Every structure is written in C-alpha cells, then in structure tokens.
Short mmCIF file of C-alpha atoms in Angstrom, two decimals:
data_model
loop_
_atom_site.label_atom_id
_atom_site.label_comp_id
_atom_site.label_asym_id
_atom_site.label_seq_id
_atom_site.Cartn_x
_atom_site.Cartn_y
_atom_site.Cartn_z
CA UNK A 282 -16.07 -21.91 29.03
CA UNK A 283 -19.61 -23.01 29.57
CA UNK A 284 -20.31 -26.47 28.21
CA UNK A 285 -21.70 -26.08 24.79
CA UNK A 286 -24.93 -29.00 24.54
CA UNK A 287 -26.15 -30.24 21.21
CA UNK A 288 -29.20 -28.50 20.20
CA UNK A 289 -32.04 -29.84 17.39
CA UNK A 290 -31.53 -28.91 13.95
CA UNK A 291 -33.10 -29.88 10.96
CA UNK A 292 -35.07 -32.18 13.70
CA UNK A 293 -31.41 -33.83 14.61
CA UNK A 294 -29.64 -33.33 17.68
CA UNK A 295 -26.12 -31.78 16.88
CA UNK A 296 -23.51 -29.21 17.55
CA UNK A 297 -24.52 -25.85 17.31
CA UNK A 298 -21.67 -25.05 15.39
CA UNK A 299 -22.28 -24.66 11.86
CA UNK A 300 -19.96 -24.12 8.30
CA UNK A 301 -21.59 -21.50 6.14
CA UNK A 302 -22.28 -21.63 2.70
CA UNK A 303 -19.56 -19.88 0.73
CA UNK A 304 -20.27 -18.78 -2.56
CA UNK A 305 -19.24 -20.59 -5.93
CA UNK A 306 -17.37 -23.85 -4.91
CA UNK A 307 -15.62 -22.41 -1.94
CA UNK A 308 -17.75 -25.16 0.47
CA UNK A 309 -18.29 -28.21 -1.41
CA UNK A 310 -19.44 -31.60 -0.74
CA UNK A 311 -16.09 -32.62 0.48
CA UNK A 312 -15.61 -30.66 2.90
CA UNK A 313 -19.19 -30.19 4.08
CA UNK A 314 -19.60 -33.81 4.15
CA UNK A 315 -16.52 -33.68 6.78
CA UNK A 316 -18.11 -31.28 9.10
CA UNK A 317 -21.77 -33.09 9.25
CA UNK A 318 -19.24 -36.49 9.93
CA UNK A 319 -17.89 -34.07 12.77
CA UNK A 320 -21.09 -33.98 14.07
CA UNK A 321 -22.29 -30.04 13.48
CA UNK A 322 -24.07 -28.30 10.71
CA UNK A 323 -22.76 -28.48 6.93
CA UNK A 324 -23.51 -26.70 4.43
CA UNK A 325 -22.80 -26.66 0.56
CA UNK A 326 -22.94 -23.88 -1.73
CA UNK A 327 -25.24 -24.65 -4.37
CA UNK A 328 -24.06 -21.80 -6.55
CA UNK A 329 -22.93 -22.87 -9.52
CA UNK A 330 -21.58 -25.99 -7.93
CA UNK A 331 -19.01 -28.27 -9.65
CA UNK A 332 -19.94 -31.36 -11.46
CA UNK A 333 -17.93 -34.07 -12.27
CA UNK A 334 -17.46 -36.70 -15.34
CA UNK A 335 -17.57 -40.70 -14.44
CA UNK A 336 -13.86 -40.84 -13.64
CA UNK A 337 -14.39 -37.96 -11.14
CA UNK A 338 -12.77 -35.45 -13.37
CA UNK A 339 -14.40 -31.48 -12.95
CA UNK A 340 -16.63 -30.79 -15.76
CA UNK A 341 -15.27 -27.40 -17.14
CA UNK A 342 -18.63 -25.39 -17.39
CA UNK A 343 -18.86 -24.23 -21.01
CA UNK A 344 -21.57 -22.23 -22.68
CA UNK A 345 -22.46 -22.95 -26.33
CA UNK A 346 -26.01 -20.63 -26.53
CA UNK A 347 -26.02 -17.59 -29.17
CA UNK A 348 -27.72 -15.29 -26.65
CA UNK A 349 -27.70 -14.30 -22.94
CA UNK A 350 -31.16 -16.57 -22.59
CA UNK A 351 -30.12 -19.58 -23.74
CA UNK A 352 -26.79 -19.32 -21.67
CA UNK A 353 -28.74 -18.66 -18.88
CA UNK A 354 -31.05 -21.70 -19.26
CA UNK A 355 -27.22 -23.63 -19.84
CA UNK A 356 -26.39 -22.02 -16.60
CA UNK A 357 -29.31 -23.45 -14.71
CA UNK A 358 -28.99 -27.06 -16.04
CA UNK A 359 -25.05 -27.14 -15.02
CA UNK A 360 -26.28 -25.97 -11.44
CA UNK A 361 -28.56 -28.39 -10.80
CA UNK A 362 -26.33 -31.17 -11.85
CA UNK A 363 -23.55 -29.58 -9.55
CA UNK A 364 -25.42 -29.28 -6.52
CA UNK A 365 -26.97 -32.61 -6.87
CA UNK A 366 -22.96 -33.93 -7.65
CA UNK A 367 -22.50 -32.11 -4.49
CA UNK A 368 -24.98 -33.34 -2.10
CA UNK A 369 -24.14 -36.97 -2.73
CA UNK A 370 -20.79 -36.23 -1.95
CA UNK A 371 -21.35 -34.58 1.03
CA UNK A 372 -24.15 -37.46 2.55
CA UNK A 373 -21.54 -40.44 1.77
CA UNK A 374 -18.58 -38.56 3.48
CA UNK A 375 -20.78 -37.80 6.21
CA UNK A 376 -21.72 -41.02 6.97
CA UNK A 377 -25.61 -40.43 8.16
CA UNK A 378 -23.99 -37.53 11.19
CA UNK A 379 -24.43 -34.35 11.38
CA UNK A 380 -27.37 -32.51 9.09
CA UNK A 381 -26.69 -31.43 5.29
CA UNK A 382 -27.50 -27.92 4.15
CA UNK A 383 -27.47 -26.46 1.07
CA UNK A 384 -26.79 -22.54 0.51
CA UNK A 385 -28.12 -20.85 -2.35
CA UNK A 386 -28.46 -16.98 -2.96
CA UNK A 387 -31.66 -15.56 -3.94
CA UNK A 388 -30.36 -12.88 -6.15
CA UNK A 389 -28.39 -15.54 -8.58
CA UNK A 390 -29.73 -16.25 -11.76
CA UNK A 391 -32.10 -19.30 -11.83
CA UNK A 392 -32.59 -19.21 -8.26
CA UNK A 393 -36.07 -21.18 -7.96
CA UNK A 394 -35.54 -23.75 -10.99
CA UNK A 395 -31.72 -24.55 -9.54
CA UNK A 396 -33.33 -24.95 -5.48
CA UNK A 397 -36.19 -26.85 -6.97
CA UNK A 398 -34.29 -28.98 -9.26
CA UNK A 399 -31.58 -30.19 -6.67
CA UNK A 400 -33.70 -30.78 -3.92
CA UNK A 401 -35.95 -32.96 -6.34
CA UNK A 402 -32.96 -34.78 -7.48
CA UNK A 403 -31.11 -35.41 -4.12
CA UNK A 404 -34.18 -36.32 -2.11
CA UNK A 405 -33.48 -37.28 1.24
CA UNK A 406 -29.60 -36.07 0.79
CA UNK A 407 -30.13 -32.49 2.23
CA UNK A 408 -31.99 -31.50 5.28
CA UNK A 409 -32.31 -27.94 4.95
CA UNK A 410 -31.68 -24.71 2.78
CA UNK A 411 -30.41 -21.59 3.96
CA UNK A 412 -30.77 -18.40 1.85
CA UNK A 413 -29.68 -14.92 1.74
CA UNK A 414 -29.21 -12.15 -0.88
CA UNK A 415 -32.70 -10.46 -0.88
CA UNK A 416 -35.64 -11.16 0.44
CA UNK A 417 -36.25 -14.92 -0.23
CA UNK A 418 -39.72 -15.07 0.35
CA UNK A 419 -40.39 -18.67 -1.59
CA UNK A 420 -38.34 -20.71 -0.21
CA UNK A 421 -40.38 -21.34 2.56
CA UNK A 422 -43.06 -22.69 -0.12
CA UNK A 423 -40.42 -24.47 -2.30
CA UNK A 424 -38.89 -26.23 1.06
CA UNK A 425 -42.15 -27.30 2.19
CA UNK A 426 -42.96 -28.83 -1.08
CA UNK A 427 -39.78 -30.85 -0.87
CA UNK A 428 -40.14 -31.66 3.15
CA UNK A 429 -36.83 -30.02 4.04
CA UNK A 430 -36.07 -27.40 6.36
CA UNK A 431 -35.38 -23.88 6.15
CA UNK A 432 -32.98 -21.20 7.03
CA UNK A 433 -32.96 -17.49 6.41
CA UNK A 434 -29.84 -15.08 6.27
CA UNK A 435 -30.94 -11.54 7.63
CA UNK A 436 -29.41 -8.79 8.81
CA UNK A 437 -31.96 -6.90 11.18
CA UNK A 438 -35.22 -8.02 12.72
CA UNK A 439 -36.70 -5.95 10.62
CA UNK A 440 -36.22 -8.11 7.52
CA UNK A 441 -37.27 -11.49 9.64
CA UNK A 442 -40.23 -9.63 10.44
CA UNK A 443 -41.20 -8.92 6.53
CA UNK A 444 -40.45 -12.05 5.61
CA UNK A 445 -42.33 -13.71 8.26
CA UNK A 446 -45.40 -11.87 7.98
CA UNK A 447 -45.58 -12.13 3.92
CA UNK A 448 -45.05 -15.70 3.95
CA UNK A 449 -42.69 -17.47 6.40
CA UNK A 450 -45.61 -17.86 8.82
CA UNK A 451 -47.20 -20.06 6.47
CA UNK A 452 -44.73 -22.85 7.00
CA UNK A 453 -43.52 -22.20 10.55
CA UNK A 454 -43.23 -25.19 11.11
CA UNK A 455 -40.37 -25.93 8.86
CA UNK A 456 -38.35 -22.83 10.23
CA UNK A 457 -35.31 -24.25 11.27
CA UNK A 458 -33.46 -21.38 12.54
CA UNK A 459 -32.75 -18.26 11.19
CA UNK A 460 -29.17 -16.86 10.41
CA UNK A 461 -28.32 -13.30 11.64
CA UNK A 462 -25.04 -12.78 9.39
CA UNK A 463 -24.01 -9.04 10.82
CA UNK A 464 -23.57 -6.84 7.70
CA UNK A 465 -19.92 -5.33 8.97
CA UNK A 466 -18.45 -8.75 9.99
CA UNK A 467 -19.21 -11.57 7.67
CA UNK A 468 -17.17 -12.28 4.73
CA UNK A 469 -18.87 -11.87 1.27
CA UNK A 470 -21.88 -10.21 0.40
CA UNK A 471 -23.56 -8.08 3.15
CA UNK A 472 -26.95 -7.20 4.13
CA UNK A 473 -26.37 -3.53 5.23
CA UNK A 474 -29.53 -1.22 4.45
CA UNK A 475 -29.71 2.12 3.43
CA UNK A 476 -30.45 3.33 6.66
CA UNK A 477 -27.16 1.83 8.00
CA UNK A 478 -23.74 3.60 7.73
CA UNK A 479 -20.68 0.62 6.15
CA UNK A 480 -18.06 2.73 8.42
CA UNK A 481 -20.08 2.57 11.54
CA UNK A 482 -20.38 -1.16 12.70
CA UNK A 483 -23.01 -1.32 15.71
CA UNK A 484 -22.41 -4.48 18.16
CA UNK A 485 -23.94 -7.60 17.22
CA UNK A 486 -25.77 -8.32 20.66
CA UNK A 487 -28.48 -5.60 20.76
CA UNK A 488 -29.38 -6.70 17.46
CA UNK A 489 -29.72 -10.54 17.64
CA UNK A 490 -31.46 -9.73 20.75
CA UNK A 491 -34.22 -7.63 19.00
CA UNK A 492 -34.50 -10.40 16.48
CA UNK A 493 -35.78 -12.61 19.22
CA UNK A 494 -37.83 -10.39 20.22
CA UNK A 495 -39.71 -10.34 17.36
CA UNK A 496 -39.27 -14.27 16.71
CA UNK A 497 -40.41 -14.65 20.58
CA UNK A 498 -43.78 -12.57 18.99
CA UNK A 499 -44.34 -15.07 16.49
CA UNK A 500 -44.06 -17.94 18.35
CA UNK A 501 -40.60 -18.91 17.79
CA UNK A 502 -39.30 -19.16 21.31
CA UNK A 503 -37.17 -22.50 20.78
CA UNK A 504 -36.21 -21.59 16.90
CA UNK A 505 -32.33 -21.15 17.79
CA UNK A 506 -30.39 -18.09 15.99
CA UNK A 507 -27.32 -18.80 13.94
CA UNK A 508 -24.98 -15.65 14.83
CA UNK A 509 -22.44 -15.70 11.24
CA UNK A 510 -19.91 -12.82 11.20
CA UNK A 511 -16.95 -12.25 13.58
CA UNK A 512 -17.08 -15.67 15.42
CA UNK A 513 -13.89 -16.72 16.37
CA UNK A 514 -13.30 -18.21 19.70
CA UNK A 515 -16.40 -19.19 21.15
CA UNK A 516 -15.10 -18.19 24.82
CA UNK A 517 -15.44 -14.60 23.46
CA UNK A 518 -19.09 -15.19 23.06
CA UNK A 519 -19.85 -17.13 26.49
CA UNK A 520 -22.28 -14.47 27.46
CA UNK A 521 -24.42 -15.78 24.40
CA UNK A 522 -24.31 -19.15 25.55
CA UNK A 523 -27.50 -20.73 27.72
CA UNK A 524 -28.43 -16.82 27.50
CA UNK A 525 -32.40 -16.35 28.26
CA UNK A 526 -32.07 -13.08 26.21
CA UNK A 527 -31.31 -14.41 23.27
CA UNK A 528 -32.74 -17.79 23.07
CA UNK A 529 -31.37 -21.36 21.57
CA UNK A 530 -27.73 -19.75 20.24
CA UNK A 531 -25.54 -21.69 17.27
CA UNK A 532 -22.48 -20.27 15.68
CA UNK A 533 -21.81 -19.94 11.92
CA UNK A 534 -18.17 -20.27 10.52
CA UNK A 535 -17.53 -19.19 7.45
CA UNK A 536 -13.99 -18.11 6.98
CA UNK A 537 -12.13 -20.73 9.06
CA UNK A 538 -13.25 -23.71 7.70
CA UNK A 539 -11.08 -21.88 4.36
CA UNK A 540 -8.31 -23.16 6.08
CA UNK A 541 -8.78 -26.35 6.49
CA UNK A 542 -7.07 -29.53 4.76
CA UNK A 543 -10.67 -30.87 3.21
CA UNK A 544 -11.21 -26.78 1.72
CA UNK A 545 -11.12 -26.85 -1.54
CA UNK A 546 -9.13 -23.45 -1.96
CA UNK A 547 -6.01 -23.24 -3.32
CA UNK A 548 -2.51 -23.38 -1.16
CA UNK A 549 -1.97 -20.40 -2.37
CA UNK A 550 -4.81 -18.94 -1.25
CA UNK A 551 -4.74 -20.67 1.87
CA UNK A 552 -1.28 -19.55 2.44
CA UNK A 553 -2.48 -15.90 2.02
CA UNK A 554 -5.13 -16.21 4.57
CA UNK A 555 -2.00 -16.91 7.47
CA UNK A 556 -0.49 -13.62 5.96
CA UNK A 557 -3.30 -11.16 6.44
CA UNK A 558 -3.58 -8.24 8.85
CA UNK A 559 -5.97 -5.97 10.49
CA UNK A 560 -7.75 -3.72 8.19
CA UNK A 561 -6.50 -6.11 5.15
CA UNK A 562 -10.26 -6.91 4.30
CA UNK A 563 -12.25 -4.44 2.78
CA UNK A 564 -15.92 -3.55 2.70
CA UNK A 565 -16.74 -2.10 -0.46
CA UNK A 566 -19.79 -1.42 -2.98
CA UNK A 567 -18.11 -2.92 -6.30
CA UNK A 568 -20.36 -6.03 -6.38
CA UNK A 569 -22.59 -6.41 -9.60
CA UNK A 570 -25.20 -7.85 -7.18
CA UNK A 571 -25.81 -3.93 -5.75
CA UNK A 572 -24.51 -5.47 -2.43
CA UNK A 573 -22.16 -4.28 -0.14
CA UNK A 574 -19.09 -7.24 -0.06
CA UNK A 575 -16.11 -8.04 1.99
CA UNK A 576 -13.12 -9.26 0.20
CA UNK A 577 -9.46 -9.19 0.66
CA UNK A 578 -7.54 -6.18 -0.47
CA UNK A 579 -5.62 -7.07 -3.20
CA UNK A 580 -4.24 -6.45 -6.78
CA UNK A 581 -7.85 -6.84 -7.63
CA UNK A 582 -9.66 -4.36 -5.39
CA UNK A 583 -7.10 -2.09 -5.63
CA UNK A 584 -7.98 -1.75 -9.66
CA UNK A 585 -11.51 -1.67 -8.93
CA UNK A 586 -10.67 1.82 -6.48
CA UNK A 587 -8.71 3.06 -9.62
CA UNK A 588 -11.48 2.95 -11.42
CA UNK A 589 -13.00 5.15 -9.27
CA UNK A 590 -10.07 7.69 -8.89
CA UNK A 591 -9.96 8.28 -12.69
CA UNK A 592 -13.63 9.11 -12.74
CA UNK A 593 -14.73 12.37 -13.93
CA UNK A 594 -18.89 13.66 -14.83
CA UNK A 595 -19.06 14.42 -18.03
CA UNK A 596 -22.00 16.44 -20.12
CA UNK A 597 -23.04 15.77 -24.23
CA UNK A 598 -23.46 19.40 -24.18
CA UNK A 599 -21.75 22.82 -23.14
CA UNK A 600 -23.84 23.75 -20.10
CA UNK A 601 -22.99 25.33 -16.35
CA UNK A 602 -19.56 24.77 -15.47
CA UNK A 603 -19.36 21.53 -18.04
CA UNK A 604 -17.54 24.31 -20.56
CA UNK A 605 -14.17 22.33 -21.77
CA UNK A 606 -14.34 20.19 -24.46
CA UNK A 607 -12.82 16.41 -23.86
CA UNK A 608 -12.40 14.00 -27.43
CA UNK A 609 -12.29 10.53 -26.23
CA UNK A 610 -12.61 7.10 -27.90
CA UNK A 611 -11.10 6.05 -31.67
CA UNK A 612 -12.91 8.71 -32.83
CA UNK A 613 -12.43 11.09 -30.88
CA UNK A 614 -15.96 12.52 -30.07
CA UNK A 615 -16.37 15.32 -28.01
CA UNK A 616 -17.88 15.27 -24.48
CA UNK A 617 -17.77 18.75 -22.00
CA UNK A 618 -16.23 18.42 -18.57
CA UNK A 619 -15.39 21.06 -16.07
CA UNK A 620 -11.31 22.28 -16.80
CA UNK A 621 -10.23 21.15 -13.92
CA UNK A 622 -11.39 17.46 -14.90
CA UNK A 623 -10.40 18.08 -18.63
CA UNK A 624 -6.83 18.42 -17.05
CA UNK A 625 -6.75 15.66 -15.14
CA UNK A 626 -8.51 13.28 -17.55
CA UNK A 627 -5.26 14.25 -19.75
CA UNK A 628 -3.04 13.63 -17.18
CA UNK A 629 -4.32 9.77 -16.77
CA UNK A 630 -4.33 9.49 -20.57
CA UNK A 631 -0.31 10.40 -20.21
CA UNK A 632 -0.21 7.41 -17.84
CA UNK A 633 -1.89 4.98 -20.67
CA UNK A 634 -5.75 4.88 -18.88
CA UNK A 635 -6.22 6.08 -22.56
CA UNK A 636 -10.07 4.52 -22.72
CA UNK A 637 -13.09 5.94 -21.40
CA UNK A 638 -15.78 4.48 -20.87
CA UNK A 639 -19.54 5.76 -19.73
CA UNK A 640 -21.24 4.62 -16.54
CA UNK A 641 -25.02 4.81 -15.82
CA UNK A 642 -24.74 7.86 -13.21
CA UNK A 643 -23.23 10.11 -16.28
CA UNK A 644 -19.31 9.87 -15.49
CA UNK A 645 -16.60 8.86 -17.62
CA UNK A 646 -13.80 6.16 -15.62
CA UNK A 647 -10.41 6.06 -17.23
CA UNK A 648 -8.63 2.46 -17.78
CA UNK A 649 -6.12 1.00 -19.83
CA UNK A 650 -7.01 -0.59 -23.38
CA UNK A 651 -6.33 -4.02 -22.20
CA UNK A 652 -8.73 -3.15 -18.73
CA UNK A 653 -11.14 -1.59 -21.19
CA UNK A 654 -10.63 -4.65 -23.37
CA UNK A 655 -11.20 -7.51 -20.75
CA UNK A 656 -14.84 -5.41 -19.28
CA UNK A 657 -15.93 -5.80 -22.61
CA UNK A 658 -15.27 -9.52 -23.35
CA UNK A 659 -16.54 -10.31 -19.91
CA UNK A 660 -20.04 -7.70 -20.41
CA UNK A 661 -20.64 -9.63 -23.94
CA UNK A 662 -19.86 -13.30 -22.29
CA UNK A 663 -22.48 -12.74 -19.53
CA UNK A 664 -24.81 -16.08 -19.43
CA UNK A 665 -27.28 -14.01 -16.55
CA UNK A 666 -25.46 -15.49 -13.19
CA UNK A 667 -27.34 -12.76 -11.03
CA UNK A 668 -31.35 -12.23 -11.81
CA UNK A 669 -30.27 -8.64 -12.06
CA UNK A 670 -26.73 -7.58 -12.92
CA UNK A 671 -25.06 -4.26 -12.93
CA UNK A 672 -22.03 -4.59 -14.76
CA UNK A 673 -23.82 -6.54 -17.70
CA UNK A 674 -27.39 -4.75 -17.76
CA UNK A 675 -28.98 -8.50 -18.03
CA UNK A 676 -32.12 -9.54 -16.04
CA UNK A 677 -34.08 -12.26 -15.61
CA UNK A 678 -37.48 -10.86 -16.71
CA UNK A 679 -39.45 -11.11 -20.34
CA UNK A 680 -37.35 -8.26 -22.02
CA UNK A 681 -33.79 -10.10 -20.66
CA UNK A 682 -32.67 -6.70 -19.62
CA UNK A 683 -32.61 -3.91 -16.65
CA UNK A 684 -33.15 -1.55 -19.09
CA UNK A 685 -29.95 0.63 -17.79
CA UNK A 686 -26.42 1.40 -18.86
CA UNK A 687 -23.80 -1.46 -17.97
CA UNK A 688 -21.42 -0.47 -15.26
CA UNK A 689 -17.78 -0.76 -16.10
CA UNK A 690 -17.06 0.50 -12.67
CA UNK A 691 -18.17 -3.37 -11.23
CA UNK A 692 -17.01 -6.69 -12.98
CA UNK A 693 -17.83 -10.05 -13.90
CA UNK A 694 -18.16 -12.42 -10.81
CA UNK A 695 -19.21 -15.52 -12.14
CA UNK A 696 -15.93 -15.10 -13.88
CA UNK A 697 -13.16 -14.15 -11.23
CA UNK A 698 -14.77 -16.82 -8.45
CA UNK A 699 -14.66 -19.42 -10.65
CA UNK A 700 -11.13 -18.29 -11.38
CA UNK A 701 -10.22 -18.24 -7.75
CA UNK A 702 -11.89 -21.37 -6.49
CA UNK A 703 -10.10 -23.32 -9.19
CA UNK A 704 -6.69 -22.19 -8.50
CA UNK A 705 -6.46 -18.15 -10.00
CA UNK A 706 -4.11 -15.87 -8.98
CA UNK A 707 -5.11 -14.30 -5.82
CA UNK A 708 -3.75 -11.30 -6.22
CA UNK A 709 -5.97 -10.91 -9.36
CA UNK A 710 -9.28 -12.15 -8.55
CA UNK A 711 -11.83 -11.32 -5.65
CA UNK A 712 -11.27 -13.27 -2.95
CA UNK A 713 -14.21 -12.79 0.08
CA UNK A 714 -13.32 -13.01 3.29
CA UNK A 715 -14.66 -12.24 6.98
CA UNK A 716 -13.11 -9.39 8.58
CA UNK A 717 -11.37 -11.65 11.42
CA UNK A 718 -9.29 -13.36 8.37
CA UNK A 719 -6.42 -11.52 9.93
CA UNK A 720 -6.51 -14.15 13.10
CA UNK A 721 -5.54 -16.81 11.69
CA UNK A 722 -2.06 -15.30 11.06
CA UNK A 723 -2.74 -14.32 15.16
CA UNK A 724 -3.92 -17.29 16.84
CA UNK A 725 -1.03 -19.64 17.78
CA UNK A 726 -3.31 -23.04 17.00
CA UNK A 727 -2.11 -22.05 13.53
CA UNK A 728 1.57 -21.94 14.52
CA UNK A 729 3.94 -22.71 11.67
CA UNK A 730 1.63 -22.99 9.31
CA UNK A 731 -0.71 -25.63 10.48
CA UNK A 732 -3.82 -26.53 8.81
CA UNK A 733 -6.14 -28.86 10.41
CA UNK A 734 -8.81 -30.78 8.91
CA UNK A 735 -12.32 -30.29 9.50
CA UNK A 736 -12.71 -32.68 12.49
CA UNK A 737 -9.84 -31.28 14.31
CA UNK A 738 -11.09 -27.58 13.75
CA UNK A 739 -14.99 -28.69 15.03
CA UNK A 740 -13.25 -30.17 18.20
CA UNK A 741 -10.89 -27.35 18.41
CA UNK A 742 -14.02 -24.61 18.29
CA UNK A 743 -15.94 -27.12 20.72
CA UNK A 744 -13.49 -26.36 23.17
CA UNK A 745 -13.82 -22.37 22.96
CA UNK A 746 -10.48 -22.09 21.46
#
C-alpha cells in the first residue's frame, strides 16, 4: 500500500486516521484519549456525555423538573458537565499526542449552550468540533469565539456549499477539514436528501470528488476531506491516497473502534458485532430526529417494522371507501376504515395488538397494551433531547412544542442509547452501526475473538490491513 504521511490537523501534524464521534457515550474520553495517544484524530461524543462523582463513580442522570422546559434546561447542565468530565479524560490519557475533538449533533436539544459551555470549561483540552445533523451553520462563529477548530459532517457538496456561503466563509480560517460521512454507509444517523433514493447507494468517489471541487472554488485546496462510511481496509482505498483529484485525504472510523478493549460498549454488545452478517444492518426512517439511521437488525427494529405492518388509515367520518365502522380504545369509540382494513385490524386484535393508537399522517398502528403502555411513559418522560422531536411533539422554541401529533410509530432515543451504552439488552435497544459491521466477523485479524486495543487497531489500519 502507498505509505500513508501525517497530515496537519487542528494545526498538528498527525495520522490521517481519525475515530468518529458516536452518539451518546459510545466514544468517550477513555477511549478517545487512547487514539489521540496513538497518534491520529480522537474524538468524543459530547452528547449527553457521562459525568462522574469524586470517587469516579457514573452519575446516573436524573430529572427532577415538573415540565418538559425545566428538564430540558436539567438536560443541558448534565451535558456540559459530561463533556467537560470527558475532555479531561481524554487530554490526560492522551498524553499531549494526537488532537482532541469533540462531536456534537446540531439537531440535539441544547445544542449551542452545551458546545458553548464545554468548550468554555475545558479550554485548551479540545482542539476542534465536528458537527453533523442539520445544517450547523454557528458553529463556525461559536468555534472561533473559543479559538478551536472546526469540522463539518455533510453528505453532498451541495450542503458544504450552503454552509460555506451563509457563514463558513467567515471563519475560513478555522476550517479544519470537512467530513463527507456517505449517507448509505455510515453507521447512525444519515444525511440522505430527498432527492436521493435509501435503496440506491451511488459510489462514494464521484461525490467526494465534487466536494473538492467546490472547496477547491473557495479556496480550500489544502483543507483535507475526512471520507466516514464504509472504510475498512485502507488498501481498498489506495486510489484515494496522494490522489490530486481529491485533495489532502483522512479516513474516519466509526464502527471499529466499537470493538476495541478501551470501547466502552458492553461484551455483549461487542460480542454481537463478531456475529453479524451481510445485510444484518438496516437503513431505516424510525428515528425521532426525521433522519434516515443505520442500526443493527434486531428484536428492536424488528418491533418498530411491526408497527408499521399493523397500520391501517382511518377516517372520523363515513366518507369514500372509509364505510366500516372500527370501536377502538376503553371506550370503544368509533373510527371508519375501509372493510378490508376493518378485517384485518380484528385479526391483530385476536393476536393481543389490542391498542390503537393515532399517528400524525391519519393512520391507526396496532400494539400490545404493554407496547402501548411503555410509548406513553417514554412520550410523557421526554426532557427535549432533540430541538425538534417526532415521537414526543416537543421543540425547542417559545411555545415548547412542534405543534403536531406525537408519533408512536418512532420511540424514545435518549432512552434506549442510554440503555445500550450502559449495558441494555441488545436485542432490545437500538444499536447503530456502519453497514461493514458484518467484517469484523470476516476479517481474520479478529480470529477467535480477538479484540485489540486502540493502539494496536491505529497501527493495524496504518498498515492497510
């Protein structure tokens, strides 16, 4: 493989590889802290990061407030205390190598007041801030106020361009890099437009390379390209390396480092990732966020696609072929339906998905009482983790609301990653994952169950393997 040479980041020479931010405590300072020691890019989710009492112990994150708003102000106090807990963490293990990131997502609730209140509080511990999940337009202004760097995660040039021309080009000098994450490879959340088609991937190369292109336009010629999504072995991308098409090149891993002894997954879940086969991660639209998401098919996903196979349009009136009458709930009030869905409605009430329950688009889903029980609990505990959620209806504006319907069709995330990174069963929760999961059960350096640590896979990847 070609040789792969250091390249400046976050105005330090250093491996181009680089960990990626994974979502609620999935990368934390620990093992972020052992990839910048390994000499590459680390990077520490700063959602609703982990915080610790004086002995060390994790601070279970309870919320005491009477209303969604004063959760959510709860909510952004315990993240900026987390991702402050976690960028210490992450500078002492790393022992001044490497660079320090910190991921946040733009969409989450509190986005601004957590970014600002971590980077005041960890000065000098974090050298940049990569963001994704919308169009984060600020953070150029809120990293230049704090003299880091930043990174943006987009999916098409298109986006770089908007972003650039609104208000990245007012600190251009404190560009980084900017993350392409390709929309039908990464794990997690996705960038795919509506434009784009989830079942018909198009190659990554064609469009990093128009992203230059456009970067090349705005005088960004050296500003290297993190390509996140589907990296696996980097002598499969050797054509990308020292490439004149495409510019200063680093790679973004964010599913291996899951396996890795410093990961702060469970064994169980790391045992589950060695287990996994083509086509066992799923891109879906079930996120709250309005995102697509890739996750593991599981016990968990595979109730969310009930939900949508016992779903049925329903009228409040007799009118067009909406002509059979349907009682549903304790008291039994009638709704019309076509008597084809009447039927089958009945037949899923037979099977004890006896509880119906409305969605925004005017359909009825059928669940169990104890599913129908648990959306509930979780749509009445919400504490505003997204600045606009669909299964919850909260938002982060004046009136505290989107104004719509909640979705029982999505769920509560906040809830089920918290649950996962802290040990949950992974058959119930979500767990994300990149769609080349399946290789680790596939490539032999994972033979018998072998987990590495982080140094060990950064020299492993440095070598192509």
């Amino acid at each position: 493989m070609k040789q792969l040479d250091p390249i400046i980041i976050s105005g330090r020479e250093v491996l181009p590889i680089v960990e990626g931010g994974k979502g609620i405590n999935v990368s934390n300072g620990e093992s972020s802290g052992a990839w910048a020691a390994a000499g590459g890019v680390a990077t520490f989710s700063g959602v609703n990061a982990d915080l610790y009492d004086e002995n060390g112990n994790r601070i279970d994150m309870v919320y005491y407030g009477k209303t969604r708003t004063e959760k959510h102000h709860e909510l952004i106090a315990y993240g900026i205390r987390g991702g402050i807990a976690q960028a210490r963490i992450a500078h002492d293990i790393s022992g001044g190598n490497g660079r320090i990131h910190m991921n946040v997502l733009w969409e989450m609730g509190g986005a601004e007041a957590i970014l600002e209140g971590v980077l005041d509080g960890a000065k000098g511990l974090i050298h940049g801030v990569t963001c994704g999940a919308g169009m984060p337009y600020k953070v150029a202004e809120i990293a230049a106020r704090h003299g880091v760097y930043y990174y943006p995660i987009v999916s098409s040039a298109r986006a770089f361009r908007a972003l650039w021309k609104r208000a990245y080009h007012k600190h251009g000098g404190l560009l980084g890099g900017v993350v392409y994450e390709d929309p039908w490879l990464a794990g997690g959340h996705n960038g795919l437009s509506n434009s784009e088609d989830p079942k018909k991937p198009e190659p990554p190369y064609g469009r990093v390379r128009e992203l230059r292109a456009v970067m090349n336009e705005c005088g960004l010629q050296q500003t290297p390209i993190f390509m996140a999504g589907g990296v696996w072995w980097l002598k499969e991308w050797e054509d990308w390396i020292g490439n004149p098409e495409l510019g200063p090149i680093a790679f973004q891993y964010g599913t291996r480092p899951l396996l890795t002894r410093e990961s702060p997954i469970s064994d169980a879940w790391k045992h589950r990732l060695l287990t996994l086969k083509p086509g066992d991660v799923l891109l879906h639209h079930f996120s709250p966020t309005g995102f697509y998401s890739s996750a593991v098919k599981n016990e968990f996903i595979d109730e969310l696609c009930q939900r949508l196979d016992h779903q049925i349009p329903y009228s409040g009136e007799c009118v067009g072929d909406h002509e059979a009458e349907l009682p549903i709930g304790a008291r039994k009030r009638i709704v019309w339906v076509t008597p084809h869905d009447r039927d089958r409605a009945l037949g899923w009430m037979a099977e004890g998905f006896t509880e119906a329950l409305r969605t925004p688009d005017s359909t009825l889903i059928f669940v169990t009482p104890d599913k129908a029980e648990e959306i509930r609990v979780d749509q009445v505990a919400c504490m505003g983790c997204l600045s606009m959620c669909g299964f919850s209806n909260w938002a982060q504006n004046e009136a505290g609301t989107t104004g719509k319907k909640a979705d029982p069709r999505s769920f509560c995330i906040q809830k089920t990653l918290q649950n996962i990174g802290h040990g949950g069963d992974v058959e119930h929760e979500l767990m994300f994952a990149g769609h080349n999961a399946y290789r680790f059960g596939q490539d032999p350096y994972y033979a018998n169950g072998f987990i590495p640590t982080v140094k060990q896979l950064v020299e492993r990847i440095a070598t192509g393997e």
